[in-house]
C-alpha positions in Angstrom: 39.1 23.9 89.4 38.1 22.1 92.6 36.8 19.1 90.9 35.5 17.7 87.6 37.0 18.0 84.2 39.0 21.1 83.4 37.2 22.6 80.4 40.1 25.0 79.8 42.3 22.2 78.7 42.1 21.2 75.1 40.9 17.6 74.5 43.5 15.7 72.5 42.2 14.0 69.4 43.8 11.8 66.7 42.4 11.4 63.2 43.7 8.2 61.7 43.1 7.2 58.1 43.0 3.4 57.7 43.9 1.3 54.7 46.9 3.0 53.1 48.0 0.6 50.3 44.6 -1.0 49.6 44.5 1.0 46.3 46.3 4.0 44.8 43.2 6.0 45.1 43.2 5.5 48.8 46.9 6.4 49.1 46.2 9.6 47.1 43.3 10.7 49.3 45.3 10.0 52.5 48.3 11.9 51.0 46.2 15.0 50.2 44.6 15.1 53.7 47.9 14.5 55.5 49.7 17.3 53.6 46.9 19.7 54.6 47.0 18.7 58.2 43.4 17.4 58.1 44.4 14.0 59.5 47.2 13.2 61.9 48.1 9.6 61.1 47.5 6.6 58.8 48.0 2.9 59.0 49.4 0.8 56.2 48.1 -2.6 55.0 51.2 -4.7 54.4 49.4 -7.5 52.6 48.0 -5.5 49.7 49.3 -5.4 46.1 49.6 -1.6 46.0 51.5 -0.9 49.2 54.9 -0.5 47.6 53.6 1.5 44.7 51.5 3.7 46.9 54.5 4.5 49.1 56.6 5.3 46.0 54.0 7.8 44.6 52.8 9.1 48.0 55.8 9.1 50.4 54.8 12.0 52.5 53.4 9.9 55.4 56.7 8.0 55.7 58.9 11.0 55.3 57.0 12.7 58.2 56.8 9.7 60.5 53.0 9.5 60.3 52.5 5.8 59.4 51.7 2.8 61.5 50.7 -0.8 60.6 47.1 -1.9 59.9 47.4 -5.5 61.0 45.5 -8.0 58.9 44.1 -11.5 59.4 44.3 -14.1 58.2 45.7 -13.1 54.8 45.2 -15.2 51.6 48.9 -14.9 50.7 51.9 -15.5 52.9 54.1 -12.5 53.6 57.0 -14.3 52.2 55.1 -14.5 48.9 54.5 -10.7 49.1 58.2 -10.1 49.6 59.0 -12.2 46.6 56.6 -10.0 44.6 54.2 -12.7 43.6 51.2 -11.1 45.5 48.7 -10.9 42.7 45.8 -12.0 45.0 43.5 -9.6 46.7 43.2 -9.6 50.5 39.5 -9.5 51.1 38.8 -10.5 54.7 35.2 -9.5 54.4 34.5 -12.8 52.6 36.0 -14.8 55.5 33.7 -15.7 58.4 34.8 -14.0 61.6 34.1 -17.0 63.7 36.7 -18.9 61.7 39.3 -16.2 62.1 38.8 -16.2 65.8 39.7 -19.9 66.0 43.2 -19.2 64.7 46.0 -20.3 67.0 47.3 -17.3 69.0 50.9 -18.1 68.2 50.1 -18.1 64.5 48.4 -14.7 64.9 51.4 -13.4 66.8 53.8 -14.6 64.2 51.7 -13.3 61.3 51.3 -9.8 62.8 54.9 -9.7 63.9 55.9 -10.5 60.3 53.8 -7.6 59.0 55.5 -5.2 61.4 58.9 -6.5 60.5 58.1 -6.1 56.8 57.1 -2.5 57.4 60.4 -1.8 59.1 62.4 -3.4 56.3 60.5 -1.8 53.5 60.3 1.8 54.9 63.5 1.9 57.0 61.6 3.1 60.0 59.5 1.9 62.9 55.7 2.2 62.7 54.3 5.0 64.8 51.5 2.7 66.1 49.4 -0.4 65.6 45.7 -1.0 64.8 43.9 -3.7 63.0 41.7 -4.4 60.0 38.2 -5.4 61.0 38.9 -4.6 64.6 40.5 -8.0 65.5 42.7 -6.3 68.1 39.6 -5.7 70.2 38.6 -9.3 70.4 39.0 -11.3 73.6 40.9 -13.9 71.5 43.6 -11.6 70.2 43.8 -8.4 72.3 46.7 -9.7 74.4 48.6 -10.9 71.3 48.2 -7.4 69.9 49.4 -5.7 73.1 52.3 -8.1 73.4 53.5 -6.9 70.0 53.1 -3.3 71.0 55.1 -4.0 74.1 57.8 -5.8 72.0 58.2 -2.8 69.6 57.5 -0.2 72.3 54.9 1.6 70.2 51.4 2.9 71.0 48.2 1.4 69.8 44.6 2.0 68.9 42.9 0.9 72.1 39.4 -0.1 72.9 36.6 0.3 75.4 36.8 -1.1 78.9 38.4 -3.3 80.0 40.9 -2.6 77.2 42.6 0.4 78.8 43.3 -1.5 82.0 44.9 -4.3 80.0 47.0 -1.8 78.1 48.3 -0.5 81.4 49.1 -4.0 82.5 51.3 -4.3 79.4 52.7 -0.8 79.9 51.3 0.2 76.4 50.2 3.7 75.6 47.5 4.6 73.1 44.0 6.1 72.4 41.3 5.5 75.0 38.1 6.9 73.6 36.6 6.4 70.1 34.0 7.9 67.7 31.9 4.9 66.8 29.3 4.3 64.1 30.4 7.0 61.7 33.1 6.1 59.2 31.9 4.7 55.8 28.2 5.0 56.7 27.4 8.1 54.6 25.5 9.7 57.5 24.4 13.3 57.2 27.2 15.8 57.2 27.8 17.1 60.7 27.3 13.6 62.3 31.0 13.3 63.1 31.0 16.7 64.8 28.0 15.9 66.9 29.5 12.5 68.0 32.8 14.1 68.9 31.1 16.8 71.0 29.1 14.2 72.8 32.1 12.1 73.5 34.1 15.1 74.8 31.5 15.5 77.6 32.5 12.3 79.2 36.3 12.4 78.4 39.0 13.6 80.7 41.5 15.9 78.8 44.2 15.1 81.3 43.9 11.3 80.7 42.0 10.5 77.5 43.0 10.7 73.9 40.0 10.4 71.5 40.5 8.7 68.2 38.5 9.2 65.0 39.0 6.4 62.5 38.2 7.3 58.9 38.5 5.6 55.6 39.1 8.3 52.9 39.6 7.3 49.3 38.8 7.8 45.7 36.5 5.3 44.2 37.7 3.4 41.1 37.4 -0.1 39.6 40.4 -1.4 41.6 38.9 -0.3 44.9 35.5 -1.8 44.0 37.2 -5.1 43.3 39.0 -5.1 46.7 36.6 -3.6 49.2 32.9 -3.4 50.0 33.5 0.1 51.4 33.5 2.4 48.3 31.3 5.5 48.1 31.5 6.0 51.9 35.2 6.7 51.5 34.5 9.9 49.6 32.0 10.9 52.3 34.7 10.4 54.9 37.1 12.5 52.9 34.7 15.4 52.6 33.7 15.5 56.2 37.3 15.4 57.5 38.2 18.0 55.0 35.4 20.3 56.2 36.5 20.0 59.8 40.0 21.1 58.7 38.8 24.0 56.5 36.6 25.5 59.2 39.2 25.1 62.0 36.4 23.3 63.8 38.6 21.3 66.2 40.3 24.3 67.7 37.0 26.3 67.9 35.5 23.5 69.9 38.3 22.8 72.3 40.1 20.0 70.6 43.8 19.7 69.8 44.9 17.5 66.9 47.9 15.3 67.9 49.7 12.4 66.4 50.5 8.9 67.7 54.2 9.9 67.6 53.3 12.6 70.3 52.0 10.0 72.8 
């Protein structure tokens, strides 16, 4: 081609399932989709009571190097308490005002996130494939450079953000996703919404440079989940729509290639 985007090149896309460890029902749903090949990656919440049990019952994501860390703030229990197995509390960041979280000292945030990554490595005997964050704190002006400094330290890719995030990633020499499907996951929108959003995003993406990320939150709803998260029924909706994309081979038919963070 003499100019423009080469439509003959498949657009890379990552489908990441957040919140592994929040409940066993979520771990089960992620495990099922991962084994099918309907999702490419997941991220693990290290400050949740079911992370160890979830990994024990559903180890596929770790055995196949498909797991990153879903960094949490601020955490109602210290990581040292978790490692001593006294974590009977529920991490429920939705009840904490975001403006208060954003006032946290950057060094404290660095140390907390660094501890979560180190705990992942000790527990699972492997490095995380990538980083992202619960509630999107990595995208904030306050903490995005803390986040990228950790990615640089561990030499792993990240879930990125909209401009100017990609340019800051380059300054830190950090790789990761650059385009995102927004306003879909957990919202129980009409089936087909994800496909339409992805096709629209593809029009303005460069397959030679961009990697699109779909963030999803699949899970089975039970009393445990309802006690720990405001996002419940929407998780089953996410599960079904991602599963439909897989069953119909929709990505390949529409010029997308499913890749993993460990391919970046």
